[in-house]
Amino acid sequence: MNIPFLDLKTQYRALAAEVDDALHGVMANADFILGKDVELFEREFAAYCGVPHAVGLDSGISALELALRALGIGPGDEVITVSHTFIATVSAISFTGAKPVFVDVRPDTFNLDTRLIEAAISPRTKAILPVHLYGQPADMQPILDVARKYRLAVVEDACQAHGARYRGQRAGTFGEAGCFSFYPGKNLGAYGDAGMLVTRNRELAEKVRMLRNYGQSEKYHHLFLAYNHRLDTMQAAVLRVKLKRLDDWNAARQKLAQRYRAGLEGLSEVVVPTEAPDRTHVYHLYVIQHPDRDGLAAFLRQQGIATGLHYPIPVHRQPCYESLGVARGSLPVTEHLALRILTLPMFPEMTAEQVDYVCAQIRNYSSRQPGA
Ligand SMILES: *Cc1c(COP(=O)(O)O)cnc(C)c1O
């Protein structure tokens, strides 16, 4: 059996008629820049999240950077975040001129360890940027509590958590701004790059609308210098078709995750993902831990199973962040996890038989190990 890491072609076949129609509509109307579908998708995604404002952008990293800029964060400021994440979480902070300050993550949920925030706060700290990693929201209440106490902004990296909930409320709607990526492989993915910022704050939304569009308040009136970070109308048209399926797709992912959990039960060296009781996990990625991760990955590859590493090198250990001078060993959980994590195939169209095959092969590998 050959099992891909994800399968966007099968998904397209199921949507082709509707997606093709939507794209032809944009082309027939030559409605390419900030067109009708951008406006409608912003409205629909805001309603889906349960917030009044959404601003369509060209990527997730733009959403993060513009959120911070709109909050006035820049040189001399510090933003607290995690190192166990995709680089964009952290580089978005750096691009504003602010300095990222890392706290470690929890070994069970892989999310920011909220007990460590207070010790990381300095007089320069302006914001906390939690990541809802792999599709499970971070523990938001303690984050909001400490943010209120020290008057810090909260910006959520919800780029992997479309539709996930924390205590019943959608991820991305707790802080000043929630930032989403619609990179093709995300739970809600475009046919190219795209992103979104959601917020309850009208002024912040207006600021980001200008920041995405040359600092324009109205055509050819520029209040400040800004780049072009607009959401493409063609992508918005695709995303409107796909948003209607997001909850079903997330439910399919959750079912597959349950099947993985059952199929891997009893394997003492395999740690399956922990679901915190007050959250829903939308399983953007299904990440297990294994002491011989590289050996297992190589074995699975031989059996036709693709796997991933999210992420093999923590951000503070990347060459581009050497200058931060974060010492090796200072984020022990993050560094430990990076050596043990392995991402198994997970996509809504995956079949029960495919999950069973992956589990069977992991069992095969375990039975070959000495001491098993
Ligand atoms: C995908 C992702 C981003 C960046 O999104 P882009 O659309 O690729 O810019 C940021 N943070 C996390 C956690 C992500 O997974």
mmCIF file with all atom_site columns, N, CA, C and O in Angstrom, residues 4-55:
data_model
loop_
_atom_site.group_PDB
_atom_site.id
_atom_site.type_symbol
_atom_site.label_atom_id
_atom_site.label_alt_id
_atom_site.label_comp_id
_atom_site.label_asym_id
_atom_site.label_entity_id
_atom_site.label_seq_id
_atom_site.pdbx_PDB_ins_code
_atom_site.Cartn_x
_atom_site.Cartn_y
_atom_site.Cartn_z
_atom_site.occupancy
_atom_site.B_iso_or_equiv
_atom_site.pdbx_formal_charge
_atom_site.auth_seq_id
_atom_site.auth_comp_id
_atom_site.auth_asym_id
_atom_site.auth_atom_id
_atom_site.pdbx_PDB_model_num
ATOM 1   N N  . PRO A 1 4  ? 0.138   8.501  0.939   1.00 0.00 ? 4  PRO A N  1
ATOM 2   C CA . PRO A 1 4  ? 0.775   9.815  0.888   1.00 0.00 ? 4  PRO A CA 1
ATOM 3   C C  . PRO A 1 4  ? 0.615   10.543 2.225   1.00 0.00 ? 4  PRO A C  1
ATOM 4   O O  . PRO A 1 4  ? -0.205  10.142 3.061   1.00 0.00 ? 4  PRO A O  1
ATOM 5   N N  . PHE A 1 5  ? 1.385   11.593 2.408   1.00 0.00 ? 5  PHE A N  1
ATOM 6   C CA . PHE A 1 5  ? 1.277   12.386 3.633   1.00 0.00 ? 5  PHE A CA 1
ATOM 7   C C  . PHE A 1 5  ? -0.021  13.172 3.639   1.00 0.00 ? 5  PHE A C  1
ATOM 8   O O  . PHE A 1 5  ? -0.662  13.332 4.667   1.00 0.00 ? 5  PHE A O  1
ATOM 9   N N  . LEU A 1 6  ? -0.401  13.681 2.469   1.00 0.00 ? 6  LEU A N  1
ATOM 10  C CA . LEU A 1 6  ? -1.729  14.266 2.279   1.00 0.00 ? 6  LEU A CA 1
ATOM 11  C C  . LEU A 1 6  ? -2.082  14.182 0.819   1.00 0.00 ? 6  LEU A C  1
ATOM 12  O O  . LEU A 1 6  ? -1.218  13.915 -0.005  1.00 0.00 ? 6  LEU A O  1
ATOM 13  N N  . ASP A 1 7  ? -3.369  14.330 0.486   1.00 0.00 ? 7  ASP A N  1
ATOM 14  C CA . ASP A 1 7  ? -3.820  14.033 -0.865  1.00 0.00 ? 7  ASP A CA 1
ATOM 15  C C  . ASP A 1 7  ? -4.793  15.111 -1.334  1.00 0.00 ? 7  ASP A C  1
ATOM 16  O O  . ASP A 1 7  ? -6.005  14.991 -1.184  1.00 0.00 ? 7  ASP A O  1
ATOM 17  N N  . LEU A 1 8  ? -4.252  16.180 -1.894  1.00 0.00 ? 8  LEU A N  1
ATOM 18  C CA . LEU A 1 8  ? -5.098  17.293 -2.330  1.00 0.00 ? 8  LEU A CA 1
ATOM 19  C C  . LEU A 1 8  ? -5.760  17.024 -3.682  1.00 0.00 ? 8  LEU A C  1
ATOM 20  O O  . LEU A 1 8  ? -6.745  17.663 -4.024  1.00 0.00 ? 8  LEU A O  1
ATOM 21  N N  . LYS A 1 9  ? -5.222  16.061 -4.440  1.00 0.00 ? 9  LYS A N  1
ATOM 22  C CA . LYS A 1 9  ? -5.813  15.775 -5.754  1.00 0.00 ? 9  LYS A CA 1
ATOM 23  C C  . LYS A 1 9  ? -7.167  15.096 -5.593  1.00 0.00 ? 9  LYS A C  1
ATOM 24  O O  . LYS A 1 9  ? -8.113  15.418 -6.307  1.00 0.00 ? 9  LYS A O  1
ATOM 25  N N  . THR A 1 10 ? -7.243  14.152 -4.667  1.00 0.00 ? 10 THR A N  1
ATOM 26  C CA . THR A 1 10 ? -8.522  13.478 -4.419  1.00 0.00 ? 10 THR A CA 1
ATOM 27  C C  . THR A 1 10 ? -9.564  14.489 -3.958  1.00 0.00 ? 10 THR A C  1
ATOM 28  O O  . THR A 1 10 ? -10.718 14.461 -4.382  1.00 0.00 ? 10 THR A O  1
ATOM 29  N N  . GLN A 1 11 ? -9.143  15.422 -3.108  1.00 0.00 ? 11 GLN A N  1
ATOM 30  C CA . GLN A 1 11 ? -10.079 16.442 -2.630  1.00 0.00 ? 11 GLN A CA 1
ATOM 31  C C  . GLN A 1 11 ? -10.567 17.316 -3.787  1.00 0.00 ? 11 GLN A C  1
ATOM 32  O O  . GLN A 1 11 ? -11.750 17.626 -3.883  1.00 0.00 ? 11 GLN A O  1
ATOM 33  N N  . TYR A 1 12 ? -9.651  17.694 -4.676  1.00 0.00 ? 12 TYR A N  1
ATOM 34  C CA . TYR A 1 12 ? -10.058 18.542 -5.808  1.00 0.00 ? 12 TYR A CA 1
ATOM 35  C C  . TYR A 1 12 ? -11.094 17.816 -6.675  1.00 0.00 ? 12 TYR A C  1
ATOM 36  O O  . TYR A 1 12 ? -12.078 18.418 -7.104  1.00 0.00 ? 12 TYR A O  1
ATOM 37  N N  . ARG A 1 13 ? -10.876 16.524 -6.913  1.00 0.00 ? 13 ARG A N  1
ATOM 38  C CA . ARG A 1 13 ? -11.828 15.784 -7.761  1.00 0.00 ? 13 ARG A CA 1
ATOM 39  C C  . ARG A 1 13 ? -13.243 15.870 -7.204  1.00 0.00 ? 13 ARG A C  1
ATOM 40  O O  . ARG A 1 13 ? -14.209 15.980 -7.958  1.00 0.00 ? 13 ARG A O  1
ATOM 41  N N  . ALA A 1 14 ? -13.371 15.863 -5.882  1.00 0.00 ? 14 ALA A N  1
ATOM 42  C CA . ALA A 1 14 ? -14.697 15.925 -5.266  1.00 0.00 ? 14 ALA A CA 1
ATOM 43  C C  . ALA A 1 14 ? -15.321 17.314 -5.375  1.00 0.00 ? 14 ALA A C  1
ATOM 44  O O  . ALA A 1 14 ? -16.533 17.469 -5.262  1.00 0.00 ? 14 ALA A O  1
ATOM 45  N N  . LEU A 1 15 ? -14.487 18.335 -5.564  1.00 0.00 ? 15 LEU A N  1
ATOM 46  C CA . LEU A 1 15 ? -14.973 19.725 -5.558  1.00 0.00 ? 15 LEU A CA 1
ATOM 47  C C  . LEU A 1 15 ? -14.934 20.364 -6.937  1.00 0.00 ? 15 LEU A C  1
ATOM 48  O O  . LEU A 1 15 ? -15.361 21.510 -7.097  1.00 0.00 ? 15 LEU A O  1
ATOM 49  N N  . ALA A 1 16 ? -14.404 19.638 -7.925  1.00 0.00 ? 16 ALA A N  1
ATOM 50  C CA . ALA A 1 16 ? -13.993 20.259 -9.193  1.00 0.00 ? 16 ALA A CA 1
ATOM 51  C C  . ALA A 1 16 ? -15.097 21.118 -9.815  1.00 0.00 ? 16 ALA A C  1
ATOM 52  O O  . ALA A 1 16 ? -14.839 22.266 -10.202 1.00 0.00 ? 16 ALA A O  1
ATOM 53  N N  . ALA A 1 17 ? -16.310 20.593 -9.896  1.00 0.00 ? 17 ALA A N  1
ATOM 54  C CA . ALA A 1 17 ? -17.369 21.339 -10.594 1.00 0.00 ? 17 ALA A CA 1
ATOM 55  C C  . ALA A 1 17 ? -17.576 22.699 -9.926  1.00 0.00 ? 17 ALA A C  1
ATOM 56  O O  . ALA A 1 17 ? -17.604 23.741 -10.595 1.00 0.00 ? 17 ALA A O  1
ATOM 57  N N  . GLU A 1 18 ? -17.677 22.675 -8.607  1.00 0.00 ? 18 GLU A N  1
ATOM 58  C CA . GLU A 1 18 ? -17.966 23.914 -7.878  1.00 0.00 ? 18 GLU A CA 1
ATOM 59  C C  . GLU A 1 18 ? -16.794 24.899 -7.904  1.00 0.00 ? 18 GLU A C  1
ATOM 60  O O  . GLU A 1 18 ? -16.978 26.102 -8.074  1.00 0.00 ? 18 GLU A O  1
ATOM 61  N N  . VAL A 1 19 ? -15.584 24.359 -7.719  1.00 0.00 ? 19 VAL A N  1
ATOM 62  C CA . VAL A 1 19 ? -14.397 25.218 -7.711  1.00 0.00 ? 19 VAL A CA 1
ATOM 63  C C  . VAL A 1 19 ? -14.175 25.832 -9.097  1.00 0.00 ? 19 VAL A C  1
ATOM 64  O O  . VAL A 1 19 ? -13.907 27.036 -9.216  1.00 0.00 ? 19 VAL A O  1
ATOM 65  N N  . ASP A 1 20 ? -14.299 25.019 -10.139 1.00 0.00 ? 20 ASP A N  1
ATOM 66  C CA . ASP A 1 20 ? -14.078 25.525 -11.496 1.00 0.00 ? 20 ASP A CA 1
ATOM 67  C C  . ASP A 1 20 ? -15.067 26.646 -11.821 1.00 0.00 ? 20 ASP A C  1
ATOM 68  O O  . ASP A 1 20 ? -14.711 27.671 -12.406 1.00 0.00 ? 20 ASP A O  1
ATOM 69  N N  . ASP A 1 21 ? -16.303 26.430 -11.408 1.00 0.00 ? 21 ASP A N  1
ATOM 70  C CA . ASP A 1 21 ? -17.352 27.441 -11.589 1.00 0.00 ? 21 ASP A CA 1
ATOM 71  C C  . ASP A 1 21 ? -16.986 28.753 -10.898 1.00 0.00 ? 21 ASP A C  1
ATOM 72  O O  . ASP A 1 21 ? -17.110 29.843 -11.464 1.00 0.00 ? 21 ASP A O  1
ATOM 73  N N  . ALA A 1 22 ? -16.547 28.635 -9.660  1.00 0.00 ? 22 ALA A N  1
ATOM 74  C CA . ALA A 1 22 ? -16.210 29.818 -8.857  1.00 0.00 ? 22 ALA A CA 1
ATOM 75  C C  . ALA A 1 22 ? -15.059 30.579 -9.512  1.00 0.00 ? 22 ALA A C  1
ATOM 76  O O  . ALA A 1 22 ? -15.091 31.813 -9.614  1.00 0.00 ? 22 ALA A O  1
ATOM 77  N N  . LEU A 1 23 ? -14.044 29.840 -9.994  1.00 0.00 ? 23 LEU A N  1
ATOM 78  C CA . LEU A 1 23 ? -12.900 30.500 -10.619 1.00 0.00 ? 23 LEU A CA 1
ATOM 79  C C  . LEU A 1 23 ? -13.296 31.155 -11.939 1.00 0.00 ? 23 LEU A C  1
ATOM 80  O O  . LEU A 1 23 ? -12.875 32.276 -12.241 1.00 0.00 ? 23 LEU A O  1
ATOM 81  N N  . HIS A 1 24 ? -14.128 30.465 -12.713 1.00 0.00 ? 24 HIS A N  1
ATOM 82  C CA . HIS A 1 24 ? -14.569 31.057 -13.977 1.00 0.00 ? 24 HIS A CA 1
ATOM 83  C C  . HIS A 1 24 ? -15.366 32.330 -13.740 1.00 0.00 ? 24 HIS A C  1
ATOM 84  O O  . HIS A 1 24 ? -15.284 33.274 -14.521 1.00 0.00 ? 24 HIS A O  1
ATOM 85  N N  . GLY A 1 25 ? -16.118 32.359 -12.655 1.00 0.00 ? 25 GLY A N  1
ATOM 86  C CA . GLY A 1 25 ? -16.886 33.562 -12.319 1.00 0.00 ? 25 GLY A CA 1
ATOM 87  C C  . GLY A 1 25 ? -15.972 34.755 -12.105 1.00 0.00 ? 25 GLY A C  1
ATOM 88  O O  . GLY A 1 25 ? -16.235 35.864 -12.600 1.00 0.00 ? 25 GLY A O  1
ATOM 89  N N  . VAL A 1 26 ? -14.875 34.539 -11.390 1.00 0.00 ? 26 VAL A N  1
ATOM 90  C CA . VAL A 1 26 ? -13.924 35.634 -11.147 1.00 0.00 ? 26 VAL A CA 1
ATOM 91  C C  . VAL A 1 26 ? -13.322 36.103 -12.468 1.00 0.00 ? 26 VAL A C  1
ATOM 92  O O  . VAL A 1 26 ? -13.236 37.303 -12.751 1.00 0.00 ? 26 VAL A O  1
ATOM 93  N N  . MET A 1 27 ? -12.943 35.142 -13.307 1.00 0.00 ? 27 MET A N  1
ATOM 94  C CA . MET A 1 27 ? -12.298 35.500 -14.582 1.00 0.00 ? 27 MET A CA 1
ATOM 95  C C  . MET A 1 27 ? -13.282 36.202 -15.508 1.00 0.00 ? 27 MET A C  1
ATOM 96  O O  . MET A 1 27 ? -12.940 37.207 -16.132 1.00 0.00 ? 27 MET A O  1
ATOM 97  N N  . ALA A 1 28 ? -14.499 35.698 -15.588 1.00 0.00 ? 28 ALA A N  1
ATOM 98  C CA . ALA A 1 28 ? -15.493 36.301 -16.482 1.00 0.00 ? 28 ALA A CA 1
ATOM 99  C C  . ALA A 1 28 ? -15.784 37.742 -16.089 1.00 0.00 ? 28 ALA A C  1
ATOM 100 O O  . ALA A 1 28 ? -16.037 38.598 -16.946 1.00 0.00 ? 28 ALA A O  1
ATOM 101 N N  . ASN A 1 29 ? -15.723 38.020 -14.793 1.00 0.00 ? 29 ASN A N  1
ATOM 102 C CA . ASN A 1 29 ? -15.989 39.378 -14.318 1.00 0.00 ? 29 ASN A CA 1
ATOM 103 C C  . ASN A 1 29 ? -14.707 40.206 -14.188 1.00 0.00 ? 29 ASN A C  1
ATOM 104 O O  . ASN A 1 29 ? -14.771 41.369 -13.805 1.00 0.00 ? 29 ASN A O  1
ATOM 105 N N  . ALA A 1 30 ? -13.549 39.592 -14.468 1.00 0.00 ? 30 ALA A N  1
ATOM 106 C CA . ALA A 1 30 ? -12.248 40.255 -14.301 1.00 0.00 ? 30 ALA A CA 1
ATOM 107 C C  . ALA A 1 30 ? -12.171 40.961 -12.945 1.00 0.00 ? 30 ALA A C  1
ATOM 108 O O  . ALA A 1 30 ? -11.681 42.070 -12.823 1.00 0.00 ? 30 ALA A O  1
ATOM 109 N N  . ASP A 1 31 ? -12.631 40.229 -11.939 1.00 0.00 ? 31 ASP A N  1
ATOM 110 C CA . ASP A 1 31 ? -12.779 40.809 -10.589 1.00 0.00 ? 31 ASP A CA 1
ATOM 111 C C  . ASP A 1 31 ? -11.583 40.367 -9.739  1.00 0.00 ? 31 ASP A C  1
ATOM 112 O O  . ASP A 1 31 ? -11.750 39.722 -8.714  1.00 0.00 ? 31 ASP A O  1
ATOM 113 N N  . PHE A 1 32 ? -10.367 40.711 -10.177 1.00 0.00 ? 32 PHE A N  1
ATOM 114 C CA . PHE A 1 32 ? -9.180  40.043 -9.638  1.00 0.00 ? 32 PHE A CA 1
ATOM 115 C C  . PHE A 1 32 ? -8.676  40.598 -8.306  1.00 0.00 ? 32 PHE A C  1
ATOM 116 O O  . PHE A 1 32 ? -8.161  39.866 -7.489  1.00 0.00 ? 32 PHE A O  1
ATOM 117 N N  . ILE A 1 33 ? -8.768  41.908 -8.113  1.00 0.00 ? 33 ILE A N  1
ATOM 118 C CA . ILE A 1 33 ? -8.138  42.534 -6.942  1.00 0.00 ? 33 ILE A CA 1
ATOM 119 C C  . ILE A 1 33 ? -9.195  43.037 -5.967  1.00 0.00 ? 33 ILE A C  1
ATOM 120 O O  . ILE A 1 33 ? -10.036 43.857 -6.325  1.00 0.00 ? 33 ILE A O  1
ATOM 121 N N  . LEU A 1 34 ? -9.133  42.525 -4.719  1.00 0.00 ? 34 LEU A N  1
ATOM 122 C CA . LEU A 1 34 ? -10.124 42.864 -3.687  1.00 0.00 ? 34 LEU A CA 1
ATOM 123 C C  . LEU A 1 34 ? -11.542 42.810 -4.260  1.00 0.00 ? 34 LEU A C  1
ATOM 124 O O  . LEU A 1 34 ? -12.346 43.723 -4.088  1.00 0.00 ? 34 LEU A O  1
ATOM 125 N N  . GLY A 1 35 ? -11.823 41.692 -4.914  1.00 0.00 ? 35 GLY A N  1
ATOM 126 C CA . GLY A 1 35 ? -13.124 41.511 -5.573  1.00 0.00 ? 35 GLY A CA 1
ATOM 127 C C  . GLY A 1 35 ? -14.214 41.083 -4.614  1.00 0.00 ? 35 GLY A C  1
ATOM 128 O O  . GLY A 1 35 ? -14.008 40.962 -3.397  1.00 0.00 ? 35 GLY A O  1
ATOM 129 N N  . LYS A 1 36 ? -15.381 40.817 -5.227  1.00 0.00 ? 36 LYS A N  1
ATOM 130 C CA . LYS A 1 36 ? -16.581 40.464 -4.457  1.00 0.00 ? 36 LYS A CA 1
ATOM 131 C C  . LYS A 1 36 ? -16.344 39.239 -3.570  1.00 0.00 ? 36 LYS A C  1
ATOM 132 O O  . LYS A 1 36 ? -16.804 39.193 -2.422  1.00 0.00 ? 36 LYS A O  1
ATOM 133 N N  . ASP A 1 37 ? -15.625 38.244 -4.096  1.00 0.00 ? 37 ASP A N  1
ATOM 134 C CA . ASP A 1 37 ? -15.413 37.019 -3.315  1.00 0.00 ? 37 ASP A CA 1
ATOM 135 C C  . ASP A 1 37 ? -14.533 37.259 -2.089  1.00 0.00 ? 37 ASP A C  1
ATOM 136 O O  . ASP A 1 37 ? -14.669 36.555 -1.095  1.00 0.00 ? 37 ASP A O  1
ATOM 137 N N  . VAL A 1 38 ? -13.647 38.237 -2.158  1.00 0.00 ? 38 VAL A N  1
ATOM 138 C CA . VAL A 1 38 ? -12.829 38.566 -0.981  1.00 0.00 ? 38 VAL A CA 1
ATOM 139 C C  . VAL A 1 38 ? -13.746 39.091 0.118   1.00 0.00 ? 38 VAL A C  1
ATOM 140 O O  . VAL A 1 38 ? -13.700 38.638 1.271   1.00 0.00 ? 38 VAL A O  1
ATOM 141 N N  . GLU A 1 39 ? -14.604 40.032 -0.265  1.00 0.00 ? 39 GLU A N  1
ATOM 142 C CA . GLU A 1 39 ? -15.521 40.627 0.712   1.00 0.00 ? 39 GLU A CA 1
ATOM 143 C C  . GLU A 1 39 ? -16.450 39.569 1.302   1.00 0.00 ? 39 GLU A C  1
ATOM 144 O O  . GLU A 1 39 ? -16.655 39.512 2.522   1.00 0.00 ? 39 GLU A O  1
ATOM 145 N N  . LEU A 1 40 ? -16.990 38.701 0.442   1.00 0.00 ? 40 LEU A N  1
ATOM 146 C CA . LEU A 1 40 ? -17.924 37.678 0.927   1.00 0.00 ? 40 LEU A CA 1
ATOM 147 C C  . LEU A 1 40 ? -17.206 36.655 1.800   1.00 0.00 ? 40 LEU A C  1
ATOM 148 O O  . LEU A 1 40 ? -17.725 36.234 2.842   1.00 0.00 ? 40 LEU A O  1
ATOM 149 N N  . PHE A 1 41 ? -16.011 36.268 1.378   1.00 0.00 ? 41 PHE A N  1
ATOM 150 C CA . PHE A 1 41 ? -15.277 35.280 2.189   1.00 0.00 ? 41 PHE A CA 1
ATOM 151 C C  . PHE A 1 41 ? -14.895 35.879 3.549   1.00 0.00 ? 41 PHE A C  1
ATOM 152 O O  . PHE A 1 41 ? -14.966 35.196 4.570   1.00 0.00 ? 41 PHE A O  1
ATOM 153 N N  . GLU A 1 42 ? -14.518 37.140 3.573   1.00 0.00 ? 42 GLU A N  1
ATOM 154 C CA . GLU A 1 42 ? -14.232 37.789 4.858   1.00 0.00 ? 42 GLU A CA 1
ATOM 155 C C  . GLU A 1 42 ? -15.449 37.726 5.772   1.00 0.00 ? 42 GLU A C  1
ATOM 156 O O  . GLU A 1 42 ? -15.345 37.396 6.957   1.00 0.00 ? 42 GLU A O  1
ATOM 157 N N  . ARG A 1 43 ? -16.606 38.020 5.210   1.00 0.00 ? 43 ARG A N  1
ATOM 158 C CA . ARG A 1 43 ? -17.835 37.997 6.005   1.00 0.00 ? 43 ARG A CA 1
ATOM 159 C C  . ARG A 1 43 ? -18.140 36.584 6.495   1.00 0.00 ? 43 ARG A C  1
ATOM 160 O O  . ARG A 1 43 ? -18.491 36.367 7.650   1.00 0.00 ? 43 ARG A O  1
ATOM 161 N N  . GLU A 1 44 ? -17.990 35.620 5.594   1.00 0.00 ? 44 GLU A N  1
ATOM 162 C CA . GLU A 1 44 ? -18.328 34.233 5.937   1.00 0.00 ? 44 GLU A CA 1
ATOM 163 C C  . GLU A 1 44 ? -17.339 33.654 6.950   1.00 0.00 ? 44 GLU A C  1
ATOM 164 O O  . GLU A 1 44 ? -17.739 32.924 7.862   1.00 0.00 ? 44 GLU A O  1
ATOM 165 N N  . PHE A 1 45 ? -16.064 33.984 6.796   1.00 0.00 ? 45 PHE A N  1
ATOM 166 C CA . PHE A 1 45 ? -15.080 33.437 7.742   1.00 0.00 ? 45 PHE A CA 1
ATOM 167 C C  . PHE A 1 45 ? -15.221 34.094 9.110   1.00 0.00 ? 45 PHE A C  1
ATOM 168 O O  . PHE A 1 45 ? -15.091 33.434 10.146  1.00 0.00 ? 45 PHE A O  1
ATOM 169 N N  . ALA A 1 46 ? -15.520 35.398 9.133   1.00 0.00 ? 46 ALA A N  1
ATOM 170 C CA . ALA A 1 46 ? -15.769 36.081 10.413  1.00 0.00 ? 46 ALA A CA 1
ATOM 171 C C  . ALA A 1 46 ? -16.960 35.439 11.114  1.00 0.00 ? 46 ALA A C  1
ATOM 172 O O  . ALA A 1 46 ? -16.899 35.146 12.321  1.00 0.00 ? 46 ALA A O  1
ATOM 173 N N  . ALA A 1 47 ? -18.032 35.181 10.375  1.00 0.00 ? 47 ALA A N  1
ATOM 174 C CA . ALA A 1 47 ? -19.228 34.558 10.962  1.00 0.00 ? 47 ALA A CA 1
ATOM 175 C C  . ALA A 1 47 ? -18.895 33.156 11.459  1.00 0.00 ? 47 ALA A C  1
ATOM 176 O O  . ALA A 1 47 ? -19.337 32.751 12.542  1.00 0.00 ? 47 ALA A O  1
ATOM 177 N N  . TYR A 1 48 ? -18.103 32.428 10.686  1.00 0.00 ? 48 TYR A N  1
ATOM 178 C CA . TYR A 1 48 ? -17.711 31.072 11.087  1.00 0.00 ? 48 TYR A CA 1
ATOM 179 C C  . TYR A 1 48 ? -16.965 31.102 12.427  1.00 0.00 ? 48 TYR A C  1
ATOM 180 O O  . TYR A 1 48 ? -17.190 30.267 13.297  1.00 0.00 ? 48 TYR A O  1
ATOM 181 N N  . CYS A 1 49 ? -16.081 32.089 12.576  1.00 0.00 ? 49 CYS A N  1
ATOM 182 C CA . CYS A 1 49 ? -15.295 32.197 13.814  1.00 0.00 ? 49 CYS A CA 1
ATOM 183 C C  . CYS A 1 49 ? -16.115 32.815 14.948  1.00 0.00 ? 49 CYS A C  1
ATOM 184 O O  . CYS A 1 49 ? -15.786 32.644 16.120  1.00 0.00 ? 49 CYS A O  1
ATOM 185 N N  . GLY A 1 50 ? -17.159 33.571 14.590  1.00 0.00 ? 50 GLY A N  1
ATOM 186 C CA . GLY A 1 50 ? -17.964 34.230 15.613  1.00 0.00 ? 50 GLY A CA 1
ATOM 187 C C  . GLY A 1 50 ? -17.384 35.559 16.048  1.00 0.00 ? 50 GLY A C  1
ATOM 188 O O  . GLY A 1 50 ? -17.483 35.939 17.216  1.00 0.00 ? 50 GLY A O  1
ATOM 189 N N  . VAL A 1 51 ? -16.762 36.282 15.109  1.00 0.00 ? 51 VAL A N  1
ATOM 190 C CA . VAL A 1 51 ? -16.239 37.626 15.395  1.00 0.00 ? 51 VAL A CA 1
ATOM 191 C C  . VAL A 1 51 ? -16.752 38.594 14.327  1.00 0.00 ? 51 VAL A C  1
ATOM 192 O O  . VAL A 1 51 ? -17.130 38.168 13.234  1.00 0.00 ? 51 VAL A O  1
ATOM 193 N N  . PRO A 1 52 ? -16.755 39.897 14.615  1.00 0.00 ? 52 PRO A N  1
ATOM 194 C CA . PRO A 1 52 ? -17.319 40.837 13.642  1.00 0.00 ? 52 PRO A CA 1
ATOM 195 C C  . PRO A 1 52 ? -16.416 41.159 12.448  1.00 0.00 ? 52 PRO A C  1
ATOM 196 O O  . PRO A 1 52 ? -16.932 41.586 11.414  1.00 0.00 ? 52 PRO A O  1
ATOM 197 N N  . HIS A 1 53 ? -15.095 40.989 12.572  1.00 0.00 ? 53 HIS A N  1
ATOM 198 C CA . HIS A 1 53 ? -14.219 41.481 11.500  1.00 0.00 ? 53 HIS A CA 1
ATOM 199 C C  . HIS A 1 53 ? -13.226 40.415 11.042  1.00 0.00 ? 53 HIS A C  1
ATOM 200 O O  . HIS A 1 53 ? -12.649 39.704 11.855  1.00 0.00 ? 53 HIS A O  1
ATOM 201 N N  . ALA A 1 54 ? -13.023 40.366 9.725   1.00 0.00 ? 54 ALA A N  1
ATOM 202 C CA . ALA A 1 54 ? -11.990 39.517 9.142   1.00 0.00 ? 54 ALA A CA 1
ATOM 203 C C  . ALA A 1 54 ? -11.378 40.284 7.972   1.00 0.00 ? 54 ALA A C  1
ATOM 204 O O  . ALA A 1 54 ? -12.096 40.937 7.216   1.00 0.00 ? 54 ALA A O  1
ATOM 205 N N  . VAL A 1 55 ? -10.062 40.209 7.854   1.00 0.00 ? 55 VAL A N  1
ATOM 206 C CA . VAL A 1 55 ? -9.362  40.921 6.784   1.00 0.00 ? 55 VAL A CA 1
ATOM 207 C C  . VAL A 1 55 ? -8.544  39.909 5.988   1.00 0.00 ? 55 VAL A C  1
ATOM 208 O O  . VAL A 1 55 ? -7.647  39.252 6.533   1.00 0.00 ? 55 VAL A O  1
#
